[in-house]
Coordinates of N, CA, C and O in Angstrom, one line a residue:
X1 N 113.9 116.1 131.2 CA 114.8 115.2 131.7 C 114.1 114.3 132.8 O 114.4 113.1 132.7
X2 N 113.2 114.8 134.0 CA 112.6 114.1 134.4 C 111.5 113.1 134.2 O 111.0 112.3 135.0
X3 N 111.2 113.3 133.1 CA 110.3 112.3 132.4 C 111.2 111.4 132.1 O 111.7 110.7 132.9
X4 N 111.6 111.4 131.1 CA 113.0 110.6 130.6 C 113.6 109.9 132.2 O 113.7 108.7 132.1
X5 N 113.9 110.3 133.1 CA 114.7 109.5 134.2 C 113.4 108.3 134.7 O 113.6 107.1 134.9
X6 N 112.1 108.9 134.9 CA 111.5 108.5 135.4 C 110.3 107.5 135.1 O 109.6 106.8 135.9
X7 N 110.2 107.7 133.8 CA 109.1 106.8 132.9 C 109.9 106.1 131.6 O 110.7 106.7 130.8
X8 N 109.2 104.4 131.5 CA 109.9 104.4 130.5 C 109.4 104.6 129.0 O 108.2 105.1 129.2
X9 N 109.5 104.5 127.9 CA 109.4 104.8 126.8 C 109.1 103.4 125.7 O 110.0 102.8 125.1
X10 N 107.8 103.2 125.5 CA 107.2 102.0 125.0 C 107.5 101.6 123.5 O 106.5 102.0 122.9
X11 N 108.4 101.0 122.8 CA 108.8 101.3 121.2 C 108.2 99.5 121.0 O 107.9 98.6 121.8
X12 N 108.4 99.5 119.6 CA 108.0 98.2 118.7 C 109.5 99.2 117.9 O 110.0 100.3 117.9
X13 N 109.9 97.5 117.3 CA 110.9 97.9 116.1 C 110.3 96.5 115.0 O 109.2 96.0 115.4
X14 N 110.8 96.1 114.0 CA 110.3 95.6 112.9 C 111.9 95.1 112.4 O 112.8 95.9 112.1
X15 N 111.8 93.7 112.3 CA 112.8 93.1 111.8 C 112.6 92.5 110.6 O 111.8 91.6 110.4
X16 N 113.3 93.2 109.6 CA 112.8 93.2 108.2 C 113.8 91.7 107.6 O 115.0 92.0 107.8
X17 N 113.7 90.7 107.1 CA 114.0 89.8 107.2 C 114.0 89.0 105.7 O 113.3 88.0 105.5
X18 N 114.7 89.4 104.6 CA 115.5 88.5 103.5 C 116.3 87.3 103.2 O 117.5 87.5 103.3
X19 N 116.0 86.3 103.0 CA 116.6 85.4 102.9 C 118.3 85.5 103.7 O 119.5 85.4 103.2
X20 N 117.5 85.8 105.3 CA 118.8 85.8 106.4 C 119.5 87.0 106.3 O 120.7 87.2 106.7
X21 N 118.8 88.0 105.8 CA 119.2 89.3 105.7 C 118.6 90.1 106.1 O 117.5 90.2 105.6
X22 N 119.1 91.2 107.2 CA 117.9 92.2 107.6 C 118.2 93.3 107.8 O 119.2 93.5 108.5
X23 N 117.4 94.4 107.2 CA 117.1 95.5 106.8 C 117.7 96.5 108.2 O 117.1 96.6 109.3
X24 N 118.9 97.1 108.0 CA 119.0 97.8 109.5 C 119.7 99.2 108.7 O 120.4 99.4 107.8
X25 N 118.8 100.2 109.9 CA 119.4 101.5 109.6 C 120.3 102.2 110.2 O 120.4 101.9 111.4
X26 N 120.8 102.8 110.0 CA 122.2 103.8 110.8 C 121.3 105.2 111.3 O 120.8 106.0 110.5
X27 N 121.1 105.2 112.7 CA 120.4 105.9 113.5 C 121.2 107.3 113.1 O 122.4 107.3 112.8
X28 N 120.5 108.5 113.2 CA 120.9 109.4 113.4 C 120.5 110.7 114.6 O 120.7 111.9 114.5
X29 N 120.0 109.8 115.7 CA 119.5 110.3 117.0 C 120.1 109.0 118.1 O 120.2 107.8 118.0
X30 N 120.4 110.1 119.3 CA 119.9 108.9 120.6 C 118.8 108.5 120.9 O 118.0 109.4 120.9
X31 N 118.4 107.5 121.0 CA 120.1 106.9 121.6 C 120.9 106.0 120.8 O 120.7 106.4 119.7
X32 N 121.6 105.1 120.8 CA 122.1 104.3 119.4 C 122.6 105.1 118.6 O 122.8 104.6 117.5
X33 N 122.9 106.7 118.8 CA 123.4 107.1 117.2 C 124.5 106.4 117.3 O 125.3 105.9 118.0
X34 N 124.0 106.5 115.7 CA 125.6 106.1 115.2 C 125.8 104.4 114.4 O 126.5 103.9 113.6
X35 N 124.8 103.9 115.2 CA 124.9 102.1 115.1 C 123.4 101.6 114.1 O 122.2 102.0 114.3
X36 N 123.7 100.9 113.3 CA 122.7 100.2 112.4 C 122.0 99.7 113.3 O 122.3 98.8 114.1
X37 N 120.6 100.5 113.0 CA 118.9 98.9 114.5 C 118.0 98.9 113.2 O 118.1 99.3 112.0
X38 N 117.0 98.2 114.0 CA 116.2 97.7 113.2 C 115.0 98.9 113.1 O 114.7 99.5 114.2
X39 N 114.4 99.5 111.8 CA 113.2 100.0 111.8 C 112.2 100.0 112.9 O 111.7 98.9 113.3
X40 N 111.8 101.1 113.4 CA 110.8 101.4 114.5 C 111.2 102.4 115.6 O 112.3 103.0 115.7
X41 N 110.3 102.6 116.3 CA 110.1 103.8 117.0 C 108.9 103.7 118.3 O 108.1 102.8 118.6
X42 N 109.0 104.9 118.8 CA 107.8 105.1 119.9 C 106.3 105.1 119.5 O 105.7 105.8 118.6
X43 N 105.7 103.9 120.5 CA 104.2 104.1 120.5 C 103.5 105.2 121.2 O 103.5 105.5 122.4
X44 N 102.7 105.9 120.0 CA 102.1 106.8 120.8 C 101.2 107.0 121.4 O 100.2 106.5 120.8
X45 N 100.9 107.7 122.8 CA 99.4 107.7 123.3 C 98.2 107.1 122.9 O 97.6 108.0 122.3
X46 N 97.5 106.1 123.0 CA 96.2 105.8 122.0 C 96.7 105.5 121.0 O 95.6 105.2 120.6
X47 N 97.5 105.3 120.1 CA 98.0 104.5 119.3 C 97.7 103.0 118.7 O 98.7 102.3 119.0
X48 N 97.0 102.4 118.2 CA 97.1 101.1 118.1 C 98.2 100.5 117.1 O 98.5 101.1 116.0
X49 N 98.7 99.3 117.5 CA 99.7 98.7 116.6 C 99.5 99.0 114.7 O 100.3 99.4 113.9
X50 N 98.6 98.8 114.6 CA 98.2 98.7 113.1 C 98.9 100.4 112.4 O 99.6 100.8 111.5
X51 N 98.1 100.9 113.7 CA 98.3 102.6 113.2 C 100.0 102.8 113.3 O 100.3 103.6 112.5
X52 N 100.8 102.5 113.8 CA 102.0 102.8 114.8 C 102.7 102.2 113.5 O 103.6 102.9 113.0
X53 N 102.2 100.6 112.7 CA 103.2 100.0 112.0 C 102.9 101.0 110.6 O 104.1 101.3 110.3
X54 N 102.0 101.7 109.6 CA 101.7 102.6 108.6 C 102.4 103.2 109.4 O 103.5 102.8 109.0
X55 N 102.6 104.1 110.5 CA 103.3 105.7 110.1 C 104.6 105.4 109.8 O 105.1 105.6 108.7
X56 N 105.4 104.5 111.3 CA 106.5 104.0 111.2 C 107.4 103.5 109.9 O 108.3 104.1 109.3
X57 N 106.9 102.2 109.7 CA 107.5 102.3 108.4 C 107.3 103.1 107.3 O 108.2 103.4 106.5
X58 N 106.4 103.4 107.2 CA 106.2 104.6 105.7 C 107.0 105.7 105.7 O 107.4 106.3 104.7
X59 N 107.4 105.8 107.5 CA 108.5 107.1 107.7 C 109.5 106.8 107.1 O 109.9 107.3 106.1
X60 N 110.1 105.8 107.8 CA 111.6 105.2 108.2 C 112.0 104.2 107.1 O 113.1 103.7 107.3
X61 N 111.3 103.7 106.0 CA 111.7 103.0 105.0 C 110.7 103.3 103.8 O 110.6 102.5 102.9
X62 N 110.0 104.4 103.9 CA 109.2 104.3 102.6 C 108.1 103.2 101.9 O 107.8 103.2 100.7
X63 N 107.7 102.3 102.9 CA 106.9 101.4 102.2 C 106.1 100.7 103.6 O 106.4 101.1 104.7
X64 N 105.2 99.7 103.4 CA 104.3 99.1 104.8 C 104.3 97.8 104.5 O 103.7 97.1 103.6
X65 N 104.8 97.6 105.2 CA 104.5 96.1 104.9 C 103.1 95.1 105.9 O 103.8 94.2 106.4
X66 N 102.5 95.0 106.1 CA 101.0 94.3 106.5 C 101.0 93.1 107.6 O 100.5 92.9 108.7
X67 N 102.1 92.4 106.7 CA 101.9 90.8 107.3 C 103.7 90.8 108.1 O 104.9 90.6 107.7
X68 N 103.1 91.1 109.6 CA 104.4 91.2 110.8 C 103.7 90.3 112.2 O 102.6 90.4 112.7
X69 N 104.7 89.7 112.5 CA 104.2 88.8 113.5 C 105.6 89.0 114.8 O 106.8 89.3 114.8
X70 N 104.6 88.7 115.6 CA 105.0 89.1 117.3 C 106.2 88.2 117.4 O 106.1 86.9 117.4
X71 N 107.6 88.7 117.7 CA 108.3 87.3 117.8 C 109.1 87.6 119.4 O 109.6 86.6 119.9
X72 N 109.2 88.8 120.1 CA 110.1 88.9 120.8 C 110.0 89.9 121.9 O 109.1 90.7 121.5
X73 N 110.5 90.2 122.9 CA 110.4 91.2 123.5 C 111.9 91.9 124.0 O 112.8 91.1 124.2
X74 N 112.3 93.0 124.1 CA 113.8 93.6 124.6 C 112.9 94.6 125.7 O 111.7 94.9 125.8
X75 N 114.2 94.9 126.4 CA 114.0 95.5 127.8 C 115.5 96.6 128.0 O 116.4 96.3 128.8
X76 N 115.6 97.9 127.2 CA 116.7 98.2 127.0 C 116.7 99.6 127.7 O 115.7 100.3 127.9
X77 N 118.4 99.9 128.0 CA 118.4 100.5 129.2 C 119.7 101.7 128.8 O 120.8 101.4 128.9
X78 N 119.4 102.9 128.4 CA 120.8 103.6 128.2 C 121.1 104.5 128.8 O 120.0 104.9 129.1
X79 N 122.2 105.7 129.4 CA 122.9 106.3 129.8 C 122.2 107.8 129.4 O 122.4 108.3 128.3
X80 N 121.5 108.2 130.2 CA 121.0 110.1 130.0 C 122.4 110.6 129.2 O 123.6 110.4 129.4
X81 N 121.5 111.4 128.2 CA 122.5 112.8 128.1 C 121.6 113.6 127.6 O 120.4 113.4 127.8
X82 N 121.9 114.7 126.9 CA 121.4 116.1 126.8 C 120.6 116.0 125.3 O 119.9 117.0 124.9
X83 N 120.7 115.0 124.6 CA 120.3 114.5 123.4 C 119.3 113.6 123.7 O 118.3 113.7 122.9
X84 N 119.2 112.8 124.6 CA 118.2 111.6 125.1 C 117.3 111.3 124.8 O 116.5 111.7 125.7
X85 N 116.6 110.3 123.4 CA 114.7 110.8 123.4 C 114.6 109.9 124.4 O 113.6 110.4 124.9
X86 N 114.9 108.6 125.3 CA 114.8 108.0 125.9 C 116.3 107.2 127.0 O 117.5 107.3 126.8
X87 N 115.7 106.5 128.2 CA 116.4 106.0 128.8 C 116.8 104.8 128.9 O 117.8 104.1 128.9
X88 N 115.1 104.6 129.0 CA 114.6 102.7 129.3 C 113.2 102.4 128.2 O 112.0 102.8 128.3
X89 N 113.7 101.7 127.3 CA 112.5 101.2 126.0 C 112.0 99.7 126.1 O 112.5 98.7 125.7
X90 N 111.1 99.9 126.9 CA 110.6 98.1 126.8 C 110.2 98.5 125.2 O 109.8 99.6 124.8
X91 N 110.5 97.3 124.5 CA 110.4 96.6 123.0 C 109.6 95.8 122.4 O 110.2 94.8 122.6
X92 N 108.8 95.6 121.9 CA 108.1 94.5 120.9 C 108.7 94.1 119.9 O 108.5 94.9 119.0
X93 N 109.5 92.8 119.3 CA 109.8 93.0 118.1 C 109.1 92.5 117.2 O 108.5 91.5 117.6
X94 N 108.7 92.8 115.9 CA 107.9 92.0 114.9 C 108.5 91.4 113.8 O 109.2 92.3 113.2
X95 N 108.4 90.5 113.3 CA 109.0 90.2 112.0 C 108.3 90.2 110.7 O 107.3 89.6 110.5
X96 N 109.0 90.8 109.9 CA 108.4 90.6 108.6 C 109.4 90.0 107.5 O 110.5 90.3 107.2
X97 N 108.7 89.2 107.0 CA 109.7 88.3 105.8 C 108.8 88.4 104.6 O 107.6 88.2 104.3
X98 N 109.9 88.8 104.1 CA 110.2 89.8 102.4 C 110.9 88.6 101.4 O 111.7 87.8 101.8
X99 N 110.3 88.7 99.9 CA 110.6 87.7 99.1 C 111.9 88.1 98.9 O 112.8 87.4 99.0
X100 N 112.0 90.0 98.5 CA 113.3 90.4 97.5 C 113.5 91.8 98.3 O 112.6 92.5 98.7
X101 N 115.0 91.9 98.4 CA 115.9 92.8 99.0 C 115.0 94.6 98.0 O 114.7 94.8 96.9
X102 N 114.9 95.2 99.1 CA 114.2 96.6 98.4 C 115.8 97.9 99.0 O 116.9 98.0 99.7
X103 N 115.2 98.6 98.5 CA 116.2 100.2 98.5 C 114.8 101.0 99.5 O 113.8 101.5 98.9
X104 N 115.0 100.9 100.7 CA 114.2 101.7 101.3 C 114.6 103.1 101.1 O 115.6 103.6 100.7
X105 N 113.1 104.0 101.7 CA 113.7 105.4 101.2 C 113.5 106.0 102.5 O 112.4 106.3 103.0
X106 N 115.1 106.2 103.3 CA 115.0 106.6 104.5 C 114.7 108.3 104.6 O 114.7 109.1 103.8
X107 N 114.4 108.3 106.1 CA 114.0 109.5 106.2 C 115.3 110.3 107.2 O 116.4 109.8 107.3
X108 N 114.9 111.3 107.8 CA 116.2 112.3 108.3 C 116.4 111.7 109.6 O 117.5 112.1 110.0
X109 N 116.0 111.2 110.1 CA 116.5 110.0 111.4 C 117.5 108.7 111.1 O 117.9 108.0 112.1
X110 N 117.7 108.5 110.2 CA 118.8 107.8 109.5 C 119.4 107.9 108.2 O 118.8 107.9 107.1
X111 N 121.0 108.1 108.6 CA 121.9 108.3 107.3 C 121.8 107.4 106.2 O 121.4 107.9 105.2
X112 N 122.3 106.2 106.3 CA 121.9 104.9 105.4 C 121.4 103.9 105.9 O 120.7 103.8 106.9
X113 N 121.6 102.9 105.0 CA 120.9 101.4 105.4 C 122.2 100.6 104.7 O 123.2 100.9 104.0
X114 N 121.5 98.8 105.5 CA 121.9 97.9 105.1 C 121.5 96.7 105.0 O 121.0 96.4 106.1
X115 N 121.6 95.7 104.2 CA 121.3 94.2 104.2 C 122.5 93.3 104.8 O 123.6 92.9 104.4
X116 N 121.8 93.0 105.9 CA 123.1 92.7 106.6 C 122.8 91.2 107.1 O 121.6 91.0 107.4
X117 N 123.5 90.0 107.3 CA 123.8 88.7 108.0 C 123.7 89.2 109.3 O 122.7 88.9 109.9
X118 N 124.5 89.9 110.0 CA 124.4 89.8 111.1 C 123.3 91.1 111.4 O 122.9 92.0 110.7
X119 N 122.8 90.8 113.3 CA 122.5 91.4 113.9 C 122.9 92.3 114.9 O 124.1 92.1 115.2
X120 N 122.3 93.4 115.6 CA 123.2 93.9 116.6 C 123.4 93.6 117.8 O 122.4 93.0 118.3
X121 N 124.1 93.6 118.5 CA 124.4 92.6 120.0 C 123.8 93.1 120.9 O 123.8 92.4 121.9
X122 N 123.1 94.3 120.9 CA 122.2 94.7 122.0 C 120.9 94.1 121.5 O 120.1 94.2 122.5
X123 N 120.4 93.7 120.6 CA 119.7 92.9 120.7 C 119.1 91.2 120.7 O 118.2 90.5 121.1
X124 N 120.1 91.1 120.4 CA 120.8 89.5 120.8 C 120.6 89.2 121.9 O 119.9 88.3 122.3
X125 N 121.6 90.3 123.1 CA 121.8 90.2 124.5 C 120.4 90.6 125.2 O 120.4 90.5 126.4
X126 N 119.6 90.9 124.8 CA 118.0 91.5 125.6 C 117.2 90.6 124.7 O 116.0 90.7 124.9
X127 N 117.4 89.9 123.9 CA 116.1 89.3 123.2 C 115.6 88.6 124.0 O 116.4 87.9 124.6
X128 N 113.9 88.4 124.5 CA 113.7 86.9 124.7 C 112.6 86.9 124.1 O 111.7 87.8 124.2
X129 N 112.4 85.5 123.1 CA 111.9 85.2 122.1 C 110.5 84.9 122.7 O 110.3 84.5 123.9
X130 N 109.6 85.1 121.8 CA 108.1 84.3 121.8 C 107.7 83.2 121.6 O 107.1 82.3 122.3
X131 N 108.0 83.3 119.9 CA 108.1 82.1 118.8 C 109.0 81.9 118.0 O 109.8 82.9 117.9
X132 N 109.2 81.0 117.4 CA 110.1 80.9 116.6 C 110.3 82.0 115.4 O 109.4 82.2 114.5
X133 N 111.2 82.4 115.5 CA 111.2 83.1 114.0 C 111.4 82.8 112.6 O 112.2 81.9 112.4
X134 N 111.0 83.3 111.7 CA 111.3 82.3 110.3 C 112.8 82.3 110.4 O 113.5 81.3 110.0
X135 N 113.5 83.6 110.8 CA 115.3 83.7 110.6 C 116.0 82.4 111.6 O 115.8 82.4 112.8
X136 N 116.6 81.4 110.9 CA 117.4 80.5 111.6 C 118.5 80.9 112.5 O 119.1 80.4 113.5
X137 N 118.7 82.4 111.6 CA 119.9 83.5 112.2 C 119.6 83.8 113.5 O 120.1 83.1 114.4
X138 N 118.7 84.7 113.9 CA 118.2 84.8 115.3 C 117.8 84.2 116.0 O 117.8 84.7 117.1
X139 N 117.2 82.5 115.9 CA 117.5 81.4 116.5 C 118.2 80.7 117.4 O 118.1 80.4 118.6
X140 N 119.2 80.6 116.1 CA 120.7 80.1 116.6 C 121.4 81.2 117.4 O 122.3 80.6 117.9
X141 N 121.4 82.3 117.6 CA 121.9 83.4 117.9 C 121.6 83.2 119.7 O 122.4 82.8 120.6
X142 N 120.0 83.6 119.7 CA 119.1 83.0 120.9 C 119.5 82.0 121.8 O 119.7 82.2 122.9
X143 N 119.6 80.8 121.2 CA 120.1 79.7 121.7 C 121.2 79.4 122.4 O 121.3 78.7 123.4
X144 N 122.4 80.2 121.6 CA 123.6 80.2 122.3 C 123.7 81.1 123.1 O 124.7 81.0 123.8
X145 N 123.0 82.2 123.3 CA 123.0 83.1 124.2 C 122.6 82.3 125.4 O 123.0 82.6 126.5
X146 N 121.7 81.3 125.2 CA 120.6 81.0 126.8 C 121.7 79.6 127.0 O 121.5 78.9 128.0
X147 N 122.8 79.2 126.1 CA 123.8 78.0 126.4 C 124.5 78.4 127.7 O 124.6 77.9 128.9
X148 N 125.1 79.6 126.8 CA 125.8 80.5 127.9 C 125.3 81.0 129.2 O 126.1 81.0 130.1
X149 N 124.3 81.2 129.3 CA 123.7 82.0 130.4 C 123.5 80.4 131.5 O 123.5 80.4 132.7
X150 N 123.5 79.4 130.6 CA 123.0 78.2 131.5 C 124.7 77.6 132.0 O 124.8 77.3 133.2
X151 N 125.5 77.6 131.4 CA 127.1 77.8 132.1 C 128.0 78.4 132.7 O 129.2 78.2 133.0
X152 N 127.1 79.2 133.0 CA 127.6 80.3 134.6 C 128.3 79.9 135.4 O 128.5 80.6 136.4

């Protein structure tokens, strides 16, 4: 627990990205149980990206995808409990865009999946972007979030 209060917890997730559709799974751990996120997990020790993106996805969807580019950063922050792999996850997000919708083969950290239009709102609300992403969805999403924030 005191590691967890005190250090934060460095993750990449992977926004798997179909013609405006993206790949999200239904967590079966804290934090997020319960709620469809995007593929990924904690960087570990000496880890390099390359290495972190093979285990990750191979775990968590059964397949690797190669070609992922830097689009984003989150800064996310949740509530201890007795379950907790984490508190505070600074984020990298990456994107990868996929020609055709696949049947990933999840592993025991997540119950199902989905091809989904939308996104989740905690990441919406913590995104701030790098580059443009190929999704117009998360874009436009972005945008109106920083409309809002500028109408205070």
């Amino acid at each position: 627990k005191t590691f967890l209060e005190n250090m934060p917890i460095f993750c990449i997730d992977f926004l798997i990205n179909c013609d405006e559709e993206f790949l999200l799974l239904k967590r079966n751990e804290e934090p997020l149980k319960g709620l469809f996120w995007m593929p990924g997990g904690r960087l570990q020790k000496n880890e390099e990206i390359e290495e972190f993106s093979i285990r990750v996805q191979s775990r968590e969807i059964g397949r690797y995808f190669k070609n992922y580019n830097l689009i984003g950063f989150s800064n996310y922050f949740f509530k201890y409990s007795i379950n907790s792999r984490a508190t505070h996850t600074p984020t990298l997000l990456f994107e990868i865009d996929t020609k055709s919708k696949f049947n990933p083969k999840i592993d025991k950290t997540h119950t199902e999946y989905s091809w989904s239009k939308d996104l989740p709102k905690e990441l919406i609300e913590n995104l701030i972007l790098f580059q443009n992403p190929k999704s117009s969805y998360i874009l436009d999403k972005f945008c109106k979030r920083i409309r809002e924030f500028e109408n205070r």
